[in-house]
mmCIF file of C-alpha atoms in Angstrom:
data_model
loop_
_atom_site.group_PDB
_atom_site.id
_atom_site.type_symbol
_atom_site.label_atom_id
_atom_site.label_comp_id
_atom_site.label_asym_id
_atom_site.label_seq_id
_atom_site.Cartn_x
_atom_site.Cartn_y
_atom_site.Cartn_z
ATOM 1 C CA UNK A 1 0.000 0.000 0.000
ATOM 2 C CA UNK A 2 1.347 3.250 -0.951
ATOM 3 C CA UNK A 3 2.389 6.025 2.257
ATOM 4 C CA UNK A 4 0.556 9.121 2.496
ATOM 5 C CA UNK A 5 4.146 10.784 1.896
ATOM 6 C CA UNK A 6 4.263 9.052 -1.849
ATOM 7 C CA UNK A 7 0.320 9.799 -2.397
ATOM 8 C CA UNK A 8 1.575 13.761 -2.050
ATOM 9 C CA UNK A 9 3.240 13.169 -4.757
ATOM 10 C CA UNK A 10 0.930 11.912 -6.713
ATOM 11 C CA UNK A 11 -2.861 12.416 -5.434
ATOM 12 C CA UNK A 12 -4.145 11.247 -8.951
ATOM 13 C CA UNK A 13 -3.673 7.555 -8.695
ATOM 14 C CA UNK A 14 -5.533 6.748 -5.520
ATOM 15 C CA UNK A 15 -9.048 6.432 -6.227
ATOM 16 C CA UNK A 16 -8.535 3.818 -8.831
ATOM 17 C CA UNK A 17 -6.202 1.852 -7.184
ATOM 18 C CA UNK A 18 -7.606 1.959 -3.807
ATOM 19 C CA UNK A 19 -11.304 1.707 -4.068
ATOM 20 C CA UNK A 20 -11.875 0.251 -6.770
ATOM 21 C CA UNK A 21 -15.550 -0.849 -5.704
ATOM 22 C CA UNK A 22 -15.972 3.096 -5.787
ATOM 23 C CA UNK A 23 -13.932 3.629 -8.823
ATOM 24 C CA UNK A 24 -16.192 0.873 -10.909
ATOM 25 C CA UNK A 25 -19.232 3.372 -9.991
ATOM 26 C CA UNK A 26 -17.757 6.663 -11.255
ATOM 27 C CA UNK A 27 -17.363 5.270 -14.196
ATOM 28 C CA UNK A 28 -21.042 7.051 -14.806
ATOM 29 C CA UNK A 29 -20.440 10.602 -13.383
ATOM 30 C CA UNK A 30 -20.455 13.356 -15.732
ATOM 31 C CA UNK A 31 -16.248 14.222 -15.280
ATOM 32 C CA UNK A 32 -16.455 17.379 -12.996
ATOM 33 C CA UNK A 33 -18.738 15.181 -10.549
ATOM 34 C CA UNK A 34 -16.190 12.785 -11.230
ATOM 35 C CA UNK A 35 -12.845 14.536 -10.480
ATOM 36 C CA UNK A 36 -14.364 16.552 -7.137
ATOM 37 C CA UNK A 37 -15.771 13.038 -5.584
ATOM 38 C CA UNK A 38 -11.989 11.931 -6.296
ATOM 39 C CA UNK A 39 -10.378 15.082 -4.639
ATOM 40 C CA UNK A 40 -12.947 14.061 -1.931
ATOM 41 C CA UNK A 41 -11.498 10.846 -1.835
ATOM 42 C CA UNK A 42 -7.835 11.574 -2.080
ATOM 43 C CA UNK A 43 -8.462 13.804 1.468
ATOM 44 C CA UNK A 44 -10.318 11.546 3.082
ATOM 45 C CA UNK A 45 -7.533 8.939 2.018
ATOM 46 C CA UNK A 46 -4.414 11.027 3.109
ATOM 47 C CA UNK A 47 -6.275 11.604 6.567
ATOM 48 C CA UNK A 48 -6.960 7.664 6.911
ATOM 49 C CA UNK A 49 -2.945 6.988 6.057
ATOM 50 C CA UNK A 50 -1.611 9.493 8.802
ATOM 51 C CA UNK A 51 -3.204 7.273 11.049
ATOM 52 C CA UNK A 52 -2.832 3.999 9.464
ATOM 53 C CA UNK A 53 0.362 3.804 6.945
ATOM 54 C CA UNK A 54 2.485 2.997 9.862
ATOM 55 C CA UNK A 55 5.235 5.692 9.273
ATOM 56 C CA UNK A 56 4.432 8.239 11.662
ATOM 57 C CA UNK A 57 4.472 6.828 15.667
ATOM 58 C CA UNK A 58 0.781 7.781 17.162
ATOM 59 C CA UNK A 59 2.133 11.088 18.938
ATOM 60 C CA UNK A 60 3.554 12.177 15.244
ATOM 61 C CA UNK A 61 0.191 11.086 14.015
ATOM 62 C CA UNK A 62 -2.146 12.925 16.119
ATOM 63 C CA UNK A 63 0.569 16.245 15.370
ATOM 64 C CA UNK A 64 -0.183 15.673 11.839
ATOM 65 C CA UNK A 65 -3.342 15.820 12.039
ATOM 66 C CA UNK A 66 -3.504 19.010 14.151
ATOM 67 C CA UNK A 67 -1.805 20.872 11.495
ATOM 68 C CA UNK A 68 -4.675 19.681 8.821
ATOM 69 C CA UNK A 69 -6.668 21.234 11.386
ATOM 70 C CA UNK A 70 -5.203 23.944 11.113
ATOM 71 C CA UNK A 71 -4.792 24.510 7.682
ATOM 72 C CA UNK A 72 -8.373 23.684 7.025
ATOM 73 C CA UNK A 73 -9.415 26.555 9.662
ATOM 74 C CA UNK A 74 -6.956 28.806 7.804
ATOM 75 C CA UNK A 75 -8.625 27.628 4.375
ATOM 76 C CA UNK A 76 -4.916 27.786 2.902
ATOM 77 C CA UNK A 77 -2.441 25.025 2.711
ATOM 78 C CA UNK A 78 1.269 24.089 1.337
ATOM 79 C CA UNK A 79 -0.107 20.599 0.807
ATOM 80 C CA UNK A 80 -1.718 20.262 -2.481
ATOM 81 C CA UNK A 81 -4.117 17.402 -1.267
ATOM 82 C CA UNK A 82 -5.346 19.937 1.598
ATOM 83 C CA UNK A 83 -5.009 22.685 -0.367
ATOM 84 C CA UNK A 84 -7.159 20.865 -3.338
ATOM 85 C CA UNK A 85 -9.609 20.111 -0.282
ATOM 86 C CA UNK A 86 -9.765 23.816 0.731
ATOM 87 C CA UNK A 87 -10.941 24.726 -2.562
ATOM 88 C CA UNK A 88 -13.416 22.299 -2.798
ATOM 89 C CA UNK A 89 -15.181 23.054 0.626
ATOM 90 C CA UNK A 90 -15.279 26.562 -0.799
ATOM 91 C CA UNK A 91 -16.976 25.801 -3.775
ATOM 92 C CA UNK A 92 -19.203 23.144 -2.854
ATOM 93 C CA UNK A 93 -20.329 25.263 0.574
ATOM 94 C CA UNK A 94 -18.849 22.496 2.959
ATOM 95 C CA UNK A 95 -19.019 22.983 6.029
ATOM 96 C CA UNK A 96 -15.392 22.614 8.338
ATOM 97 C CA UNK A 97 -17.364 21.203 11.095
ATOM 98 C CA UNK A 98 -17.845 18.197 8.795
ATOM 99 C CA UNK A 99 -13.897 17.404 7.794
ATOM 100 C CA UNK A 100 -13.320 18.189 11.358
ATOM 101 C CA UNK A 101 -15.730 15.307 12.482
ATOM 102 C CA UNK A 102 -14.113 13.155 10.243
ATOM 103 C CA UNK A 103 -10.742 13.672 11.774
ATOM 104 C CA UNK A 104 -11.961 13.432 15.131
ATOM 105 C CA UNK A 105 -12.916 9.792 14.150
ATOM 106 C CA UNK A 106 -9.585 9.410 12.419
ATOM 107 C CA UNK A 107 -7.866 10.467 15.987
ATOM 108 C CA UNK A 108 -9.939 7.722 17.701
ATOM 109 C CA UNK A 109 -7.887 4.805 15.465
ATOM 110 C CA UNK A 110 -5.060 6.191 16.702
ATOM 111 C CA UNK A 111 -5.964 4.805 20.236
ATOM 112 C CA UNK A 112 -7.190 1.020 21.654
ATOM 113 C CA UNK A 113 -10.386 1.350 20.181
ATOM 114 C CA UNK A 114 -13.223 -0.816 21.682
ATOM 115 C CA UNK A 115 -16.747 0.007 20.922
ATOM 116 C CA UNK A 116 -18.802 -1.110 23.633
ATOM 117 C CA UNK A 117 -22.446 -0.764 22.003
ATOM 118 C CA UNK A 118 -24.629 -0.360 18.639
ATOM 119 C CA UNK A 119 -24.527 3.779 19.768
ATOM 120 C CA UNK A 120 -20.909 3.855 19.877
ATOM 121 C CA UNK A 121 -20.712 1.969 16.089
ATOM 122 C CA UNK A 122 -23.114 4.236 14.793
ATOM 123 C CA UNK A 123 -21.671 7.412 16.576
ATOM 124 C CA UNK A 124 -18.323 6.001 14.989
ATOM 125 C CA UNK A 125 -19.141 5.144 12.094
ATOM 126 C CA UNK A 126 -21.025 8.450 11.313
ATOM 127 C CA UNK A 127 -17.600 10.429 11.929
ATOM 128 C CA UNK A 128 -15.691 8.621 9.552
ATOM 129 C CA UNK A 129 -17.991 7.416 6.771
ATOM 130 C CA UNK A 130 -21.374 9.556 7.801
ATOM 131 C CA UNK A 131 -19.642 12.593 7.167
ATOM 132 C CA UNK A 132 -18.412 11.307 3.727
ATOM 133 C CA UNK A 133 -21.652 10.590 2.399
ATOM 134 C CA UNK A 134 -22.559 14.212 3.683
ATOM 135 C CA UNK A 135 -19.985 15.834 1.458
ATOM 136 C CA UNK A 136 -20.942 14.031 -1.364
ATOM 137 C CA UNK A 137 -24.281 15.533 -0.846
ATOM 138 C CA UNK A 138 -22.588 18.555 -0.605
ATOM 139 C CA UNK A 139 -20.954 17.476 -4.049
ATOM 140 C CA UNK A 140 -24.069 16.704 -5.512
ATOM 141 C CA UNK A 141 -25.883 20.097 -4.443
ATOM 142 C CA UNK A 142 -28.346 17.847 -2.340
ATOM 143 C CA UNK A 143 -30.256 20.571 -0.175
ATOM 144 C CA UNK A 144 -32.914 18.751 1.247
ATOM 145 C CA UNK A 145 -32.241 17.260 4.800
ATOM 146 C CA UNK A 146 -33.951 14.196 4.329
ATOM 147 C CA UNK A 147 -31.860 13.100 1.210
ATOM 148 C CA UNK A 148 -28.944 14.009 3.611
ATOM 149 C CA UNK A 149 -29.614 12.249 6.086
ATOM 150 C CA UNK A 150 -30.111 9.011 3.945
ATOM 151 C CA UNK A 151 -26.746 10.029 2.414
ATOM 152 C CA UNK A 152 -25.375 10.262 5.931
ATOM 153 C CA UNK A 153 -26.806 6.656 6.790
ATOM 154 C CA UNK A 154 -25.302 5.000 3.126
ATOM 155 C CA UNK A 155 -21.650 5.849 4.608
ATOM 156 C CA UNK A 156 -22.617 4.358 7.785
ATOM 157 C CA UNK A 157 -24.107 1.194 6.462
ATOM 158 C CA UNK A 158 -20.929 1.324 4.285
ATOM 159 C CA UNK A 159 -18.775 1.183 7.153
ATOM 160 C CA UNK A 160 -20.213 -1.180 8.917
ATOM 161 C CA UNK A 161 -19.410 -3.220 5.897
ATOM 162 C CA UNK A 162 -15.876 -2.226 6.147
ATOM 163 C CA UNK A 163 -15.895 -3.365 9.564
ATOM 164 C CA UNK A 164 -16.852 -6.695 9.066
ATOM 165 C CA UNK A 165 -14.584 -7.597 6.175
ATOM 166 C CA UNK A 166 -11.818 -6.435 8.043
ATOM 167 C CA UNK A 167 -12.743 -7.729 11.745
ATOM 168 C CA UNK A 168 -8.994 -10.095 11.400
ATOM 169 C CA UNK A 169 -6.884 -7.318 10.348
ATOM 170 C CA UNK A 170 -8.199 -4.895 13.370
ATOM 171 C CA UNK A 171 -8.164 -7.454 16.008
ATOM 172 C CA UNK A 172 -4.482 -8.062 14.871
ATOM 173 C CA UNK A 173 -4.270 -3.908 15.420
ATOM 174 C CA UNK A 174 -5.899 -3.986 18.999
ATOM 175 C CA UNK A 175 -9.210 -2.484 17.074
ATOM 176 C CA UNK A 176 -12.603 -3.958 18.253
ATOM 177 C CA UNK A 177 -14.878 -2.343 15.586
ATOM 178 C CA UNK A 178 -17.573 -4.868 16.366
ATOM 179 C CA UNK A 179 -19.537 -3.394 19.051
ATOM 180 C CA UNK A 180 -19.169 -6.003 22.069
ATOM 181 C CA UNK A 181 -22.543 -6.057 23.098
ATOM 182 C CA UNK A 182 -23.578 -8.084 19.612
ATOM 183 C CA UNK A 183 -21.051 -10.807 20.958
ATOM 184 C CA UNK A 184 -22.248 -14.286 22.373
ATOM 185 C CA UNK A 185 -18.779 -14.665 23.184
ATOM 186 C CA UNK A 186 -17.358 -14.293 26.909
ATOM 187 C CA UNK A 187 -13.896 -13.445 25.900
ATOM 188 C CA UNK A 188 -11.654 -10.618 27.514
ATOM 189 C CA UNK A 189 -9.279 -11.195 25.468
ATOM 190 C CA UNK A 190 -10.408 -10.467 21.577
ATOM 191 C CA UNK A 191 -6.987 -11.038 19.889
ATOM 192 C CA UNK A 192 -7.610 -15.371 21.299
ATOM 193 C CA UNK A 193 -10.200 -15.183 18.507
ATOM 194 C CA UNK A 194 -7.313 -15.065 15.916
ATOM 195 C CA UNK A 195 -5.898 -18.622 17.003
ATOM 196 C CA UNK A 196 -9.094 -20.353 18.032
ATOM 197 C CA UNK A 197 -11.044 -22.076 15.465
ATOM 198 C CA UNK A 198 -13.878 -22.557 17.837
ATOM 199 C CA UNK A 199 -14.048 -19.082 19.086
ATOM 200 C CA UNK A 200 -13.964 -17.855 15.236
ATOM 201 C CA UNK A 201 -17.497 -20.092 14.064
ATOM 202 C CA UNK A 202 -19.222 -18.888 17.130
ATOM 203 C CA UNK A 203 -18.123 -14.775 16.079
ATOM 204 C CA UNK A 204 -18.962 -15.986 12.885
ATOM 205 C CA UNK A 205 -22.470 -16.468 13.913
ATOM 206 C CA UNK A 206 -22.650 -12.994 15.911
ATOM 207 C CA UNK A 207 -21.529 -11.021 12.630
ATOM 208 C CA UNK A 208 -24.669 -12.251 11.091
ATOM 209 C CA UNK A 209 -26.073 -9.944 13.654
ATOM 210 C CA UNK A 210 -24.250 -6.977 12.368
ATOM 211 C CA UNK A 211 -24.861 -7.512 8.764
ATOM 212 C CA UNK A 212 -28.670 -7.667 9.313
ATOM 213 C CA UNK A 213 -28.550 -4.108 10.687
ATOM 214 C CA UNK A 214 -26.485 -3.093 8.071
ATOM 215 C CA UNK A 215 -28.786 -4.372 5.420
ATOM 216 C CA UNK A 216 -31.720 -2.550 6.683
ATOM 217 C CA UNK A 217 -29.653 0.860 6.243
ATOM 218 C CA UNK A 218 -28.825 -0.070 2.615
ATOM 219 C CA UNK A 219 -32.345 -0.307 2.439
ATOM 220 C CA UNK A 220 -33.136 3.347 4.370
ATOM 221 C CA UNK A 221 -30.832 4.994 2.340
ATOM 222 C CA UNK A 222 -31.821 3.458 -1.220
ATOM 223 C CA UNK A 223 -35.241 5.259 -0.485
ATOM 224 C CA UNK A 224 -32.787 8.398 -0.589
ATOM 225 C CA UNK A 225 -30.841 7.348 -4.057
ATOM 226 C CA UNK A 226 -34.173 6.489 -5.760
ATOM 227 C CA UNK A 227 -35.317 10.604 -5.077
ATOM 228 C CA UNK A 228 -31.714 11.840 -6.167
ATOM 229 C CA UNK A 229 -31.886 12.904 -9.956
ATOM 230 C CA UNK A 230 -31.536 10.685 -12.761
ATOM 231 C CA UNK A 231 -27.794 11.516 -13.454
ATOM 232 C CA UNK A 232 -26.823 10.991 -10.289
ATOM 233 C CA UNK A 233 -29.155 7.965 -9.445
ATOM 234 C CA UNK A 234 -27.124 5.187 -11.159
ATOM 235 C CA UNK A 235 -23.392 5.894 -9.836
ATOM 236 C CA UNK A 236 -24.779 6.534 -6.484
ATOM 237 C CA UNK A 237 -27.028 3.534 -6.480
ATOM 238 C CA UNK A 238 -24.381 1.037 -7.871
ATOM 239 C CA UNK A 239 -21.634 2.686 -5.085
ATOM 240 C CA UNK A 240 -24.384 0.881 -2.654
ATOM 241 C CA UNK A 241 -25.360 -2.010 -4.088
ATOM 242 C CA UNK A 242 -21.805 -2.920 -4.724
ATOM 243 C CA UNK A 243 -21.033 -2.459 -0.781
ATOM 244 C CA UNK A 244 -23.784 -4.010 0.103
ATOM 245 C CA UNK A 245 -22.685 -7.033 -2.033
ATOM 246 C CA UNK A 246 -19.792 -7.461 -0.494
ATOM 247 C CA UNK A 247 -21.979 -8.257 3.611
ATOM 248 C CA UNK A 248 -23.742 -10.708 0.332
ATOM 249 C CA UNK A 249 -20.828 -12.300 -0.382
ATOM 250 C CA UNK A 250 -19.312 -12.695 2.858
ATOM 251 C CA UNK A 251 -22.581 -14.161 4.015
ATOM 252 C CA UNK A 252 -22.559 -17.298 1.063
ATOM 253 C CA UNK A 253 -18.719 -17.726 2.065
ATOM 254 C CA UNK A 254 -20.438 -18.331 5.725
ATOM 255 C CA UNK A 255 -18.937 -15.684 7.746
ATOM 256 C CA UNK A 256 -15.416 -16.816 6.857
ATOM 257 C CA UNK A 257 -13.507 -13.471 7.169
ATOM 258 C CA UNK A 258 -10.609 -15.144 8.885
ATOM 259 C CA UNK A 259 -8.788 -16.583 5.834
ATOM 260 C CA UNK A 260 -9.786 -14.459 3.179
ATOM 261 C CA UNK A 261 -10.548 -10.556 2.213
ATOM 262 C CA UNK A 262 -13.785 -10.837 0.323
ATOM 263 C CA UNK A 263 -14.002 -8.538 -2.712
ATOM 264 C CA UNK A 264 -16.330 -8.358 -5.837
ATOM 265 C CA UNK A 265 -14.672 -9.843 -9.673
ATOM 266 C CA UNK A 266 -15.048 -7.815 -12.220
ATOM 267 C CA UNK A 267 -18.119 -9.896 -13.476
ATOM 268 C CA UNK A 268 -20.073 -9.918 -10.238
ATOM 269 C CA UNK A 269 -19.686 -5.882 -10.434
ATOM 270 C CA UNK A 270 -21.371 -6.120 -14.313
ATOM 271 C CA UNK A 271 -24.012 -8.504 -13.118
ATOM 272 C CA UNK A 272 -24.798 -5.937 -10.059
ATOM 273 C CA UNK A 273 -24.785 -3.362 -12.398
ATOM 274 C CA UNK A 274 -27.333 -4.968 -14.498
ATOM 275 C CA UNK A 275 -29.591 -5.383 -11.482
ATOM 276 C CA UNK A 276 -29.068 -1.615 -10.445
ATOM 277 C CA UNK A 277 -30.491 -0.770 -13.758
ATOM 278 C CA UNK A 278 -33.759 -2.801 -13.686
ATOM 279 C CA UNK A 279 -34.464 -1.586 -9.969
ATOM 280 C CA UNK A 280 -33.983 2.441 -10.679
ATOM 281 C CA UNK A 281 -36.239 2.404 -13.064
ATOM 282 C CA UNK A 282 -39.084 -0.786 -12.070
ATOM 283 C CA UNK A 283 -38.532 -1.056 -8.339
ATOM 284 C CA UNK A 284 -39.988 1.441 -6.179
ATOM 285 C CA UNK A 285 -41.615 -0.843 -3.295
ATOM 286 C CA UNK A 286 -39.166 -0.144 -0.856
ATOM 287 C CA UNK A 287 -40.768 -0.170 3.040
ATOM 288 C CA UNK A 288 -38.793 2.059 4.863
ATOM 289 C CA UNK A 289 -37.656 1.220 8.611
ATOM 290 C CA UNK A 290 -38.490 4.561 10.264
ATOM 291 C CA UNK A 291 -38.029 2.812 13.858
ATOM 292 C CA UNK A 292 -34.802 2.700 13.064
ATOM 293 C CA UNK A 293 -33.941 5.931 11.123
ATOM 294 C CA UNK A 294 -35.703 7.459 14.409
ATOM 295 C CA UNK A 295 -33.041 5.486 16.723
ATOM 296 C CA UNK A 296 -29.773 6.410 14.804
ATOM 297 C CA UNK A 297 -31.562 10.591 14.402
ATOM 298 C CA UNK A 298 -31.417 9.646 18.166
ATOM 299 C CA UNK A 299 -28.075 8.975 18.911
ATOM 300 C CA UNK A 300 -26.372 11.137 16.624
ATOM 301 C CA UNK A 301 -28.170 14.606 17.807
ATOM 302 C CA UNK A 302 -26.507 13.298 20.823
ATOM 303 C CA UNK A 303 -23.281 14.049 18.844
ATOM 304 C CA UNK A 304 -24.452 17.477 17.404
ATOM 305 C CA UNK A 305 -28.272 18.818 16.871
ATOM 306 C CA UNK A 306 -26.525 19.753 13.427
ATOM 307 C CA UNK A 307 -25.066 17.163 12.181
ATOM 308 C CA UNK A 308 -26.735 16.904 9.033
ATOM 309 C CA UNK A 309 -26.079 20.214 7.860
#
């Protein structure tokens, strides 16, 4: 994986080469859409490094990323990926509180992270993936707060889906993602899981758990998509359904994300786009779960009684 130091140098490779789930999806933005979701990305990408590339020791890390504070209160940078950033929060009327959430999430890697409950996840998951999906609103000119907020819950039921392919790799990392009251498991000890074939079928079982909530925020925030207009309805709905596919996928491999990273081939990504195409324009009986849109309003006013704006 390339540094954050090299991706300075050159900001124009990452998207393709690092989410290439995403990348597959732009294919069908219109090229200014296309190049300020990527300068989006490339941010969001160099903040996620400073934390997790490894090069910087966690006190370096967290200094790092109080000078991108900085900066992005100053709206003027030396670094070209901030800089780039800075430009587009200017022109796309994004709001600092919303980077600034993001890195705040970013700074909570950077400890033992250990999220106790569903809240936590969500509260978590909203700061680093939430806040995305609330730019890209931003991106799109979305003004209405509803379509926000569905945006807002697509990164988080992204996330989530992040989470559980890479529940091995963060437990190696001291990272407990996986909020611990959805375990069956009386462990104190997480990182046993890694070495214990029993332990890993019966967490196996418990991420079913996970997924299921996950699915049902797809599902909230495809309501949103399906209202978003027709030129942005397609990339937007295929970023999802591709995400989602992956929870699919992990779910007919039974759980099994101990041996493998799960990931889409290029022909499972055509045959998904196929069936993105037949829903936008035949599929409209979606039953929404307001219950739980209610709940996760809830717990994020908690965070800020703006948070969508």
């Amino acid at each position: 994986m390339k540094t954050f130091l090299k991706m300075n140098k050159n900001p124009d490779y990452s998207i393709k080469t690092r989410a290439k789930t995403f990348y597959f999806a732009s294919f069908f933005f219109n090229r200014n859409i296309k190049e300020e979701i990527a300068t989006l990305y490339i941010f969001c990408r160099y903040i996620d490094d400073i934390s997790d590339s490894g090069e910087l020791n966690k006190t370096q890390a967290k200094q790092r990323l109080k000078n991108v504070i900085k900066d992005l209160k100053k709206l003027k940078s030396k670094n070209t990926i901030l800089m780039d950033f800075i430009n587009l929060m200017i022109k796309k009327n994004i709001q600092i509180k919303t980077p600034l959430m993001l890195i705040s999430g970013v700074m909570q890697d950077l400890g033992k992270v250990k999220l106790k409950n569903l809240e936590e996840l969500i509260i978590y998951s909203y700061k680093v993936a939430g806040t995305v999906g609330l730019m890209v609103c931003n991106i799109l000119e979305v003004k209405n707060k509803k379509l926000k907020f569905k945006g807002i819950q697509l990164g988080i039921a992204m996330q989530i889906t992040n989470i559980i392919r890479d529940i091995d790799e963060d437990l190696k990392n001291n990272r407990i993602y996986f909020p611990l009251d959805f375990l069956t498991i009386k462990n104190d000890k997480p990182k046993q899981i890694l070495n214990d074939k029993e332990l890993q079928k019966q967490f196996s079982k418990d991420i079913e758990k996970l997924k299921d909530f996950s699915d049902l925020v797809y599902t909230n925030s495809r309501i949103g998509i399906y209202k978003l207009p027709i030129h942005y309805r397609l990339p937007i709905a295929l970023a999802s359904r591709l995400y989602q596919s992956i929870g699919v996928k992990i779910r007919n491999h039974k759980y099994d994300i101990w041996n493998k990273r799960h990931y889409l081939s290029f022909k499972e990504k055509i045959i998904k786009f196929i069936i993105v195409l037949f829903e936008i324009f035949f599929m409209r009986n979606i039953v929404e779960n307001k219950k739980m849109e209610k709940e996760i309003n809830k717990i994020l006013l908690k965070l800020s009684d703006s948070y969508c704006d």
